[in-house]
Tab-separated table of C-alpha atoms in Angstrom:
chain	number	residue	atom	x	y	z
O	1	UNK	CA	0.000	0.000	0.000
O	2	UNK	CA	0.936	3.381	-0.817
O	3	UNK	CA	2.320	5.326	2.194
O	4	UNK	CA	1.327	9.478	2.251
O	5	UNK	CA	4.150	10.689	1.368
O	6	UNK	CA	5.049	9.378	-2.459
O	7	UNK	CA	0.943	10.194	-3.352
O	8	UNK	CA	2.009	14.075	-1.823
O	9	UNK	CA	5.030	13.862	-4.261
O	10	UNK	CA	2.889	12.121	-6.791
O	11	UNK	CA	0.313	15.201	-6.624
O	12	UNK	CA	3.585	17.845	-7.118
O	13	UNK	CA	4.654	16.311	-9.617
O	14	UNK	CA	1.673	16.389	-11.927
O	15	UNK	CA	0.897	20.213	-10.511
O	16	UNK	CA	4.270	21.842	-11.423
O	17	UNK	CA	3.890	21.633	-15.119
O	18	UNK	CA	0.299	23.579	-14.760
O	19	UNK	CA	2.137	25.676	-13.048
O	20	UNK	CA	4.974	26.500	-15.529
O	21	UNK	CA	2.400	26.043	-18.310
O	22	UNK	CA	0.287	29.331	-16.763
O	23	UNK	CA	3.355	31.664	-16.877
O	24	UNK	CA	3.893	31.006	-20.485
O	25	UNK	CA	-0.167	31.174	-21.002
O	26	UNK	CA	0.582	34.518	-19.284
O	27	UNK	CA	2.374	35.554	-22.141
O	28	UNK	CA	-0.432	35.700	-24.695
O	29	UNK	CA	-1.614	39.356	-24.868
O	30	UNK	CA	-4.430	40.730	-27.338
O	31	UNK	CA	-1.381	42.863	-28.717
O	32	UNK	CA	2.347	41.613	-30.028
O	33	UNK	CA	4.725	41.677	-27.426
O	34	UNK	CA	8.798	42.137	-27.961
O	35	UNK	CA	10.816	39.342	-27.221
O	36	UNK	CA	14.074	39.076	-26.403
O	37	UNK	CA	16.724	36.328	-25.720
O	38	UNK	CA	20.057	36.193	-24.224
O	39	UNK	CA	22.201	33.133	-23.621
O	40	UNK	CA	25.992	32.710	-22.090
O	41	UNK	CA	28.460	30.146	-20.352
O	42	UNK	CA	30.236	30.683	-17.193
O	43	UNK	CA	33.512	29.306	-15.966
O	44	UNK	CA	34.966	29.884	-12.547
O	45	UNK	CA	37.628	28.225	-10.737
O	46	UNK	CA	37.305	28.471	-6.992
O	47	UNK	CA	39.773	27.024	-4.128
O	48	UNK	CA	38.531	25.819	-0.952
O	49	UNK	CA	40.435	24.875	2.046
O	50	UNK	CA	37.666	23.940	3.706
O	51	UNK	CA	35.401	21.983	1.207
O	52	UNK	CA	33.615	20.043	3.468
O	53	UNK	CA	32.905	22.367	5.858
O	54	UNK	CA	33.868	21.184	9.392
O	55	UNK	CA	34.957	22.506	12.280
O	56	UNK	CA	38.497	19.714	12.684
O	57	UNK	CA	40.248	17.826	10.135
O	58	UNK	CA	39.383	20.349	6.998
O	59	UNK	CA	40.134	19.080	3.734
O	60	UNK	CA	41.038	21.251	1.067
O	61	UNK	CA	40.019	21.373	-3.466
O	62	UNK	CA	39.606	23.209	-6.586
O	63	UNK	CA	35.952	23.371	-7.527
O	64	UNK	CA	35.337	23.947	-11.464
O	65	UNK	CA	31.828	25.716	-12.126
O	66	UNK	CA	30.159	25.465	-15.406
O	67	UNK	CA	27.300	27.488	-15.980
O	68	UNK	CA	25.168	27.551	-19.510
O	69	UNK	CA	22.479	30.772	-18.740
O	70	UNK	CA	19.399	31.221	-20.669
O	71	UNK	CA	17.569	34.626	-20.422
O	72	UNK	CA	14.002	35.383	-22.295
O	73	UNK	CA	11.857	38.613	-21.839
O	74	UNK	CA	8.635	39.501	-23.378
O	75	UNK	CA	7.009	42.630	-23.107
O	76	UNK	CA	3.744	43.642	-24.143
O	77	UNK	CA	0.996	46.360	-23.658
O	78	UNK	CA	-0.136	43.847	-21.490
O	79	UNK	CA	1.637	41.213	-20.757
O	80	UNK	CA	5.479	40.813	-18.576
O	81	UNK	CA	7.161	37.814	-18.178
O	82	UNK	CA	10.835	37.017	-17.634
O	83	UNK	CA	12.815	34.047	-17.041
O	84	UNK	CA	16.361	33.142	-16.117
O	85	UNK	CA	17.697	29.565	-15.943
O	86	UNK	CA	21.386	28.697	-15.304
O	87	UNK	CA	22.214	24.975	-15.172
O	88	UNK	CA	25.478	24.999	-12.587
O	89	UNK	CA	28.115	21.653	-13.580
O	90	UNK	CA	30.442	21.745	-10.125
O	91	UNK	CA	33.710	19.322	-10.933
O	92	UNK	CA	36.022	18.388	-7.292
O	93	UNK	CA	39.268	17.871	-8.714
O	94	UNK	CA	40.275	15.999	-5.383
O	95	UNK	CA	36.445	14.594	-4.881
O	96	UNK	CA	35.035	13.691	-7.689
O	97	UNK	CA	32.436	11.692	-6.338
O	98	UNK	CA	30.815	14.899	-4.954
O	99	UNK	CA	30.630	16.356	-8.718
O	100	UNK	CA	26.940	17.682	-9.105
O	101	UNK	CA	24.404	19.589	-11.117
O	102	UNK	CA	22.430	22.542	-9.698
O	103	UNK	CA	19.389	24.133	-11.436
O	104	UNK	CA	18.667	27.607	-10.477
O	105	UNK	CA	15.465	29.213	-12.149
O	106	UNK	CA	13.251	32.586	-11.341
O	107	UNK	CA	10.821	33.636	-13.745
O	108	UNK	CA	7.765	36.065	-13.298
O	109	UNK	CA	4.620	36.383	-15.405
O	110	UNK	CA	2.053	39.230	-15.634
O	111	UNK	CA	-0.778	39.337	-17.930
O	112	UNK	CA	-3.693	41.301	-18.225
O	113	UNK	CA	-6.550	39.381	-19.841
O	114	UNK	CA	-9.733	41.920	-19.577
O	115	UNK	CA	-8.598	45.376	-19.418
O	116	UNK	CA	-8.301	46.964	-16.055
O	117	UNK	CA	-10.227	44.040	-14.584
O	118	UNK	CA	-8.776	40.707	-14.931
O	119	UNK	CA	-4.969	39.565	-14.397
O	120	UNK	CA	-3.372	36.514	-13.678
O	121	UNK	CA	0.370	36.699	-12.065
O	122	UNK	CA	2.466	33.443	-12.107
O	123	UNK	CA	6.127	32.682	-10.472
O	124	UNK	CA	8.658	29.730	-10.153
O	125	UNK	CA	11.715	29.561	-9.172
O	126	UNK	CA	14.188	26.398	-8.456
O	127	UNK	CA	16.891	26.701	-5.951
O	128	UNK	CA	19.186	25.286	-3.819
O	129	UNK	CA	18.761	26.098	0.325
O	130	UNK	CA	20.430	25.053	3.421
O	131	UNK	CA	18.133	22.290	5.719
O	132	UNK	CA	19.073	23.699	9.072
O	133	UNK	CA	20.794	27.042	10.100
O	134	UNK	CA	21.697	25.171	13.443
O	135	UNK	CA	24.465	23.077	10.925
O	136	UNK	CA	27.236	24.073	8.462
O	137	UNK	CA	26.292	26.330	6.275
O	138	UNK	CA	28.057	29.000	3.556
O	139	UNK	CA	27.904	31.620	1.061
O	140	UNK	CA	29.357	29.640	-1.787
O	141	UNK	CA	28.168	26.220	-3.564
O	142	UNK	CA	31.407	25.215	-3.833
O	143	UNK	CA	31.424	23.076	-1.337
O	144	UNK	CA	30.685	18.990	0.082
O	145	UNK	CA	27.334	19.068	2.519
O	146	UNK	CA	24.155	17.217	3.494
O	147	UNK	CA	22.857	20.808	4.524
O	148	UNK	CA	21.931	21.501	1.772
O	149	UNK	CA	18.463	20.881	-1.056
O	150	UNK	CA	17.066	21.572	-4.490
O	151	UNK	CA	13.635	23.627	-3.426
O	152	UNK	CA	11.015	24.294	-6.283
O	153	UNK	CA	7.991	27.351	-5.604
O	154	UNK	CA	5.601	27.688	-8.161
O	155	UNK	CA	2.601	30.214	-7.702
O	156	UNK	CA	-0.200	31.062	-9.773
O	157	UNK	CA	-2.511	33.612	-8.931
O	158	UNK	CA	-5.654	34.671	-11.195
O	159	UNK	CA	-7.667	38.178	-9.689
O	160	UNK	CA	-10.224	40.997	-10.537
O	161	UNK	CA	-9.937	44.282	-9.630
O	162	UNK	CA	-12.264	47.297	-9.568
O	163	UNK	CA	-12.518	50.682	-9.389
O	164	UNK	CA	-15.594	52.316	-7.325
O	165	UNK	CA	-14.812	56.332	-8.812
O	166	UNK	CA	-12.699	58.113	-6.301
O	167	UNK	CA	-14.754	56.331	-3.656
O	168	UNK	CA	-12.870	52.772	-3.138
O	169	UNK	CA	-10.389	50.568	-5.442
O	170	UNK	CA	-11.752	46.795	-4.811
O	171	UNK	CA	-9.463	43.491	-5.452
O	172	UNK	CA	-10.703	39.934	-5.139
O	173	UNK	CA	-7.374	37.296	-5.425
O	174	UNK	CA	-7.142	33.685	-5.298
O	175	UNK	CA	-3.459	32.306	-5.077
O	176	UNK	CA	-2.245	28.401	-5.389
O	177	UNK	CA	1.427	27.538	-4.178
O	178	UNK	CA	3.457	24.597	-4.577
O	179	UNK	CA	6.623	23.960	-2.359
O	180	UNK	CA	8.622	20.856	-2.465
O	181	UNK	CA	12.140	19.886	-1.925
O	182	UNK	CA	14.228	17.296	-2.286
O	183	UNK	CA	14.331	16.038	1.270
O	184	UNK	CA	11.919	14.614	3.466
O	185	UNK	CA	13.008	17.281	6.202
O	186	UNK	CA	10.654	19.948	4.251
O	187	UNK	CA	7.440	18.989	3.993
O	188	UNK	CA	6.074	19.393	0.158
O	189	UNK	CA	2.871	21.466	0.683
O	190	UNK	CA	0.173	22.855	-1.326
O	191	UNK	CA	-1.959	25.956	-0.455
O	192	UNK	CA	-4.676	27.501	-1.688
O	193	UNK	CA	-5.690	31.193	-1.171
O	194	UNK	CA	-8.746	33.250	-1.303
O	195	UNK	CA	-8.363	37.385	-0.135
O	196	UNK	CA	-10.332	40.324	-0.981
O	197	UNK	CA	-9.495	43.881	0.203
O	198	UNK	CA	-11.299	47.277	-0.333
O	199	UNK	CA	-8.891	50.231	-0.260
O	200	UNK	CA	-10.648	54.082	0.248
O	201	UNK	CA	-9.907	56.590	-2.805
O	202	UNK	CA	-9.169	60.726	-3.236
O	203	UNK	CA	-12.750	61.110	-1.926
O	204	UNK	CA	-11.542	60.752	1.904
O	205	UNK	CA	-8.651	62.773	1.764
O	206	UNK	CA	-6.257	62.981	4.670
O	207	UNK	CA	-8.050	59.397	5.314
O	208	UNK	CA	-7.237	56.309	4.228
O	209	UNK	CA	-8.640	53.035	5.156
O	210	UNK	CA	-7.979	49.172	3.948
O	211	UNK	CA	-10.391	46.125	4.682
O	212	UNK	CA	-9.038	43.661	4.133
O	213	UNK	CA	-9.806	39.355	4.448
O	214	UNK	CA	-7.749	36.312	3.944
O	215	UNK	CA	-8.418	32.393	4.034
O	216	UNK	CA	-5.307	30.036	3.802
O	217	UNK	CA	-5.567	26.201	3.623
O	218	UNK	CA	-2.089	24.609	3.290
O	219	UNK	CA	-1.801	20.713	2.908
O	220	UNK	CA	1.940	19.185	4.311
O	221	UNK	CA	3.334	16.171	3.077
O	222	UNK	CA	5.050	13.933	5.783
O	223	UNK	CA	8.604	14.836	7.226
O	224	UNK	CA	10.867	13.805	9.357
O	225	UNK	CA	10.371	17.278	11.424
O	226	UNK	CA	6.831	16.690	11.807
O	227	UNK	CA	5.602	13.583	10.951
O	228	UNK	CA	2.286	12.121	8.620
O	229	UNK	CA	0.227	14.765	6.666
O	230	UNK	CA	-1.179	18.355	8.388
O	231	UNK	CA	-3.299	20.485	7.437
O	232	UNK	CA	-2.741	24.135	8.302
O	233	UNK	CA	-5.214	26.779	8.120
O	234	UNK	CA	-5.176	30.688	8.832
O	235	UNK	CA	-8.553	32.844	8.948
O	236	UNK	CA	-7.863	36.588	8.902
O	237	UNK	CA	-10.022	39.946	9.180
O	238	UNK	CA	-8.320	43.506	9.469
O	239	UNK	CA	-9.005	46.815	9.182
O	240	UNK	CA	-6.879	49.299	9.076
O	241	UNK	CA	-6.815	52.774	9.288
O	242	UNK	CA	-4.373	56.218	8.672
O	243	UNK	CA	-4.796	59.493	8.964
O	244	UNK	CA	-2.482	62.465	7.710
O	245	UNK	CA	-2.128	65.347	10.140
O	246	UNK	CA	0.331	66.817	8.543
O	247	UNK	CA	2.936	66.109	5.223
O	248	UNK	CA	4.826	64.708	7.374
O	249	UNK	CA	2.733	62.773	10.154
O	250	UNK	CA	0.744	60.438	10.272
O	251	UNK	CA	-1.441	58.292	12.827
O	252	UNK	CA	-1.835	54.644	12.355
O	253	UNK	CA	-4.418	51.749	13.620
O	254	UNK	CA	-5.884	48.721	12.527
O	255	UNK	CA	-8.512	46.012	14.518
O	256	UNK	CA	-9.360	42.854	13.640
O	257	UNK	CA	-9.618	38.708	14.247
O	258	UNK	CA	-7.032	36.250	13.549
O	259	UNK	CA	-7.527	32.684	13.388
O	260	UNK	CA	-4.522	30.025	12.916
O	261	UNK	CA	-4.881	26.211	13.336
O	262	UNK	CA	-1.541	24.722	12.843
O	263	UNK	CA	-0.639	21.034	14.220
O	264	UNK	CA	2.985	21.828	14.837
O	265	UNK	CA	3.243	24.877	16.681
O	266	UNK	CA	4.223	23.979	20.424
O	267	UNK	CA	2.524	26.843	21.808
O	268	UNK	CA	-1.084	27.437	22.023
O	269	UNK	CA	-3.240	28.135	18.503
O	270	UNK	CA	-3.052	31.883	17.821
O	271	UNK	CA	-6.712	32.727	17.910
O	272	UNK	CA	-8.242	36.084	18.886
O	273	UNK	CA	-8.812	39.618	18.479
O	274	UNK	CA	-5.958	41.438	16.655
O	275	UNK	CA	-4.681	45.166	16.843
O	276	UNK	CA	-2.357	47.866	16.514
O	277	UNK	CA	-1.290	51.742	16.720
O	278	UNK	CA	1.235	53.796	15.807
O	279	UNK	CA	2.820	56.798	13.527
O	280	UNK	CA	4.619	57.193	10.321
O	281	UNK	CA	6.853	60.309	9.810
O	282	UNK	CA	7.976	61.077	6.417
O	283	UNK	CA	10.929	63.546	5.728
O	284	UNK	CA	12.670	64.624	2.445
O	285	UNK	CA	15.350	62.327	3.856
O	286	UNK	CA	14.099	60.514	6.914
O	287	UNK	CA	10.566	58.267	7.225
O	288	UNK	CA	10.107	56.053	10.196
O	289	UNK	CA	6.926	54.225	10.983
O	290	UNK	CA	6.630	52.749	14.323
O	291	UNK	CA	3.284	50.132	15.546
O	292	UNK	CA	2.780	48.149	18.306
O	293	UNK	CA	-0.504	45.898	19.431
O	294	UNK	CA	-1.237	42.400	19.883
O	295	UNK	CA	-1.109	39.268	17.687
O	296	UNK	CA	-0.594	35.779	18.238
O	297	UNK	CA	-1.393	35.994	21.459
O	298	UNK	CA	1.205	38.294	22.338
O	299	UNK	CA	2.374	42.143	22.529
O	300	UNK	CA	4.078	42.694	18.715
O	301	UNK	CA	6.154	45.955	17.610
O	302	UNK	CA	7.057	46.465	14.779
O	303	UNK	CA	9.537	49.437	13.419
O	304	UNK	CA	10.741	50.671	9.964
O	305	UNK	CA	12.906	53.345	9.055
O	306	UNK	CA	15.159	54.991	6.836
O	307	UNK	CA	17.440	57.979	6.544
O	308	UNK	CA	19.462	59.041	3.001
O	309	UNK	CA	22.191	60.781	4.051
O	310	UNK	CA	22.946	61.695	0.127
O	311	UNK	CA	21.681	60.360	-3.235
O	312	UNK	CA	23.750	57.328	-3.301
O	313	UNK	CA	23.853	56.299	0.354
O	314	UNK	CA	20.918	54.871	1.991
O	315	UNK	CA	20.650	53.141	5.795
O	316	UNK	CA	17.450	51.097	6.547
O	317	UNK	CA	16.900	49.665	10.143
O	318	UNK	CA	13.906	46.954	10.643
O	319	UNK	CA	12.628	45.268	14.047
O	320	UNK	CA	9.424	42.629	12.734
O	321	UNK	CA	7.874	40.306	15.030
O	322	UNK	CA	5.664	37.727	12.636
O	323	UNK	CA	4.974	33.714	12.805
O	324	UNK	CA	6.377	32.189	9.759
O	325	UNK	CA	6.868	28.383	8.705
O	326	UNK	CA	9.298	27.376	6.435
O	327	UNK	CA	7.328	27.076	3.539
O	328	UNK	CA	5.946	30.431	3.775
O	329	UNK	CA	9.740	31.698	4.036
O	330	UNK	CA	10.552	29.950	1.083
O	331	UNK	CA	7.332	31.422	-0.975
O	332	UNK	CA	8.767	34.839	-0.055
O	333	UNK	CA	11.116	34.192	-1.741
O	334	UNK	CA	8.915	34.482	-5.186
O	335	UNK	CA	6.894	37.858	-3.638
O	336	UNK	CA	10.400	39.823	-4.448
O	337	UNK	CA	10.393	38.430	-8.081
O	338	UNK	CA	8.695	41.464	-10.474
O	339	UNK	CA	9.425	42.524	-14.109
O	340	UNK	CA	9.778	46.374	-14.874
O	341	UNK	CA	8.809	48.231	-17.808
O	342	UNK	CA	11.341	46.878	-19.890
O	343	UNK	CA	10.290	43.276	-19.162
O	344	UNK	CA	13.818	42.654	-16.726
O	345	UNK	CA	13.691	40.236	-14.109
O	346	UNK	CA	13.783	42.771	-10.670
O	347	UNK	CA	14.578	41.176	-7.317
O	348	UNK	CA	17.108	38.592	-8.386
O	349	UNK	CA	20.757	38.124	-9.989
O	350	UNK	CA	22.845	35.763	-9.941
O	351	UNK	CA	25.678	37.657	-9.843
O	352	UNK	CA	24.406	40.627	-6.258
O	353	UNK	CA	23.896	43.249	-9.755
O	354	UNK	CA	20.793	44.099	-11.440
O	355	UNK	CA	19.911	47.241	-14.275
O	356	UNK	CA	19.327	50.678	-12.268
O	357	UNK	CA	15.528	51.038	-11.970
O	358	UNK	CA	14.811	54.973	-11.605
O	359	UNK	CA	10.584	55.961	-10.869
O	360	UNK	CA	8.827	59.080	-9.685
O	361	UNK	CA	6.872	59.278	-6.906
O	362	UNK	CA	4.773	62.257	-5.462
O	363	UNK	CA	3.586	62.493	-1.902
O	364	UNK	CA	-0.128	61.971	-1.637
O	365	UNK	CA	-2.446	64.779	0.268
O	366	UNK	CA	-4.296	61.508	1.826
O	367	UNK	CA	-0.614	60.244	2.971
O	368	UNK	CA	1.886	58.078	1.287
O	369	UNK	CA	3.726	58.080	-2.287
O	370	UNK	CA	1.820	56.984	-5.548
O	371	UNK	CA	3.295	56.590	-8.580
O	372	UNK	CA	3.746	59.326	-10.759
O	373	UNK	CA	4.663	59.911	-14.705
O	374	UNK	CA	6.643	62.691	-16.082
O	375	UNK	CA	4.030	64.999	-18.623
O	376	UNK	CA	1.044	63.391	-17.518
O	377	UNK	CA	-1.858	65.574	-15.710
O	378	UNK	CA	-1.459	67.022	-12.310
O	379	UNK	CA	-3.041	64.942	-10.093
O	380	UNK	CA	-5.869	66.482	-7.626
O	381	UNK	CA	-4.397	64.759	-4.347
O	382	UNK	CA	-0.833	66.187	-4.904
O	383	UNK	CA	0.758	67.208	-2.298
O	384	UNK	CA	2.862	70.650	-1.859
O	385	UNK	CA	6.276	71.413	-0.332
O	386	UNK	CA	9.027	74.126	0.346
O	387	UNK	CA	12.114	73.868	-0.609
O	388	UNK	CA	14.989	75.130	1.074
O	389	UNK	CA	14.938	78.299	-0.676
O	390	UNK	CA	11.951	79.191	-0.033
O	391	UNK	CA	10.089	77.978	-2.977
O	392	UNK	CA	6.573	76.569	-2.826
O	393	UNK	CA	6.897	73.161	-5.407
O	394	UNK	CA	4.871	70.282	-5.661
O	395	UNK	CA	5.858	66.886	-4.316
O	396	UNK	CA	7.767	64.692	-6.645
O	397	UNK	CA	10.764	62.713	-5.657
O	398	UNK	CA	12.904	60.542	-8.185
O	399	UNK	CA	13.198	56.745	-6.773
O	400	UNK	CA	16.441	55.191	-8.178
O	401	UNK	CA	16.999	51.517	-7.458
O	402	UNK	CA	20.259	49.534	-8.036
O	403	UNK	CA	23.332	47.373	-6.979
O	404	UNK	CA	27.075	47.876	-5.800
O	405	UNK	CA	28.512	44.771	-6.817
């Protein structure tokens, strides 16, 4: 008889080419799109005199990398997708038996099948990631470990928005995710998603408000962590509030009821009322927002902030309290994965660079930055500031976005 576990992989295995069949579905727009492809091969040479990683008795080798890279983008008036794939050969000179193949992939897919109403998003991505942080780990492949497993996340996501006048924008989502690996440590699990949030438009404002509801079911394989099959579900209801005093201030809240059945947490089932307060303050060079309430059954604060002290130089602190499992760590992972205008892959590179993304922003009278294009009409909620001169301007910053490699 079939144990659990091989029907769980079973299941994967006939999902993840739906999966990677929807991004490329995503790429069939009711106008041409531009394609473009880009291919190269890698070869590094790396020494390590400590190739397998222990603490006594290190043993040293040369590691050969070999690394074939495909790129494709495709950009239409309404459709995005890009996808890398690298297919890493490491050759031990001194270990041979350790020689292996790595497959890396992140792609994105955006397409917009009824205009302003209907989308569908889709993400993969295929990667190696260390089993435990409590063992050996490292910032380079080219080594000999256990620690150490091919992960595939595939998402597809179809959604409707719509837009209530200057009243309320409206967006209804449903999301299914894929995780599995290639050790029974991580549990392969499936989720399915259902949200819907109602966001408040120019007509309130200095006010802005969010409702917002989520409904998770996620379906674990068996592990070694955890044992046979688990199903985990989170309920969620929130909403949140902010209101502008000033340009610069802001005063934050939100109120609602969580719900989270999990088999494996240790501590008791987060269930209960949910809340939080705080401020935002928003300079030409300094924002901070600071919150604190109660969630999972427990006092949570939470801080962001950042200060530019010039154009170039940017310092970011973050303090997050949040309950995550490792499968929704390893989702994340996809959330960061976007295309921009130009159809490139943002929020991953294989080699820490990426192309300089530069946007404008303007500050909102309601609070907060929307986007903003250069030549298009003023917009009503614009905010207004001075500048150091003494002149009255409106509100536009330029956002530039890059890498020092």
């Amino acid at each position: 008889m079939s144990t659990p576990a091989p029907l769980r992989e079973n299941r994967c295995a006939r999902l993840i080419p739906l999966a990677l069949l929807a991004i490329a579905a995503a790429t069939r727009p009711a106008t041409a799109a531009t394609w473009t492809f880009s291919k190269s091969v890698e070869a590094e040479e790396t020494y390590n005199d400590n190739v397998r990683l222990t603490s006594s008795g290190q043993q040293s080798d040369y590691i050969t990398r070999l690394s074939p890279h495909l790129g494709i983008r495709g950009t239409g008036a309404r459709v995005q997708l890009s996808l890398d794939y690298a297919l890493d050969q490491y050759i031990f000179l001194k270990n041979s038996g350790a020689d292996r193949t790595v497959n890396t992939l992140n792609a994105t897919g955006h397409s917009e099948l009824l205009r302003d109403f209907f989308f569908v998003d889709a993400a993969a991505s295929i990667s190696e990631q260390f089993i435990s942080a409590r063992n050996a780990v490292s910032g380079t492949a080219a080594n000999i470990t256990n620690n150490r497993t091919s992960v595939q996340t595939y998402t597809l996501s179809p959604y409707i928005r719509h837009h209530f006048g200057g009243w309320a924008d409206a967006e209804t989502r449903y999301r299914f995710s894929i995780v599995s690996s290639g050790t029974s440590q991580f549990a392969d699990t499936i989720s399915n998603e259902v949200s819907s949030k109602l966001e408040s438009g120019r007509d309130f404002g200095r006010l802005s408000w969010t409702l917002f509801v989520d409904a998770q079911d996620s379906d674990r394989g068996r592990s070694t962590t955890f044992g046979g099959d688990t199903t985990v579900k989170h309920r969620l209801a929130r909403a949140s509030a902010q209101y502008a005093v000033t340009r610069w201030l802001a005063i934050l809240g939100s109120y609602g009821y969580e719900k989270i059945q999990d088999p494996t947490l240790l501590q008791r089932q987060p269930s209960g009322p949910i809340w939080n307060a705080g401020i935002q303050l928003t300079g030409v060079r300094t924002s901070a927002r600071v919150t604190y309430g109660e969630q999972y059954n427990t006092n949570v604060l939470n801080v962001d902030a950042s200060y530019q002290p010039t154009s170039r130089t940017s310092l970011t602190a973050t303090y997050t309290e949040t309950l995550q499992t490792t499968q929704q760590l390893l989702l994340s992972n996809l959330t960061f994965l976007s295309v921009d205008a130009s159809g490139n892959l943002i929020g991953y590179s294989r080699d820490c660079s990426a192309p300089t993304l530069v946007v404008y922003k303007y500050w909102s009278t309601s609070g907060g930055w929307k986007d903003y294009t250069l030549g298009m009409d003023r917009p009503s909620d614009m905010a207004q500031t001075m500048t150091l001169d003494g002149k009255t301007v409106d509100f536009i910053v330029r956002w530039e976005r890059g890498t020092i490699n």
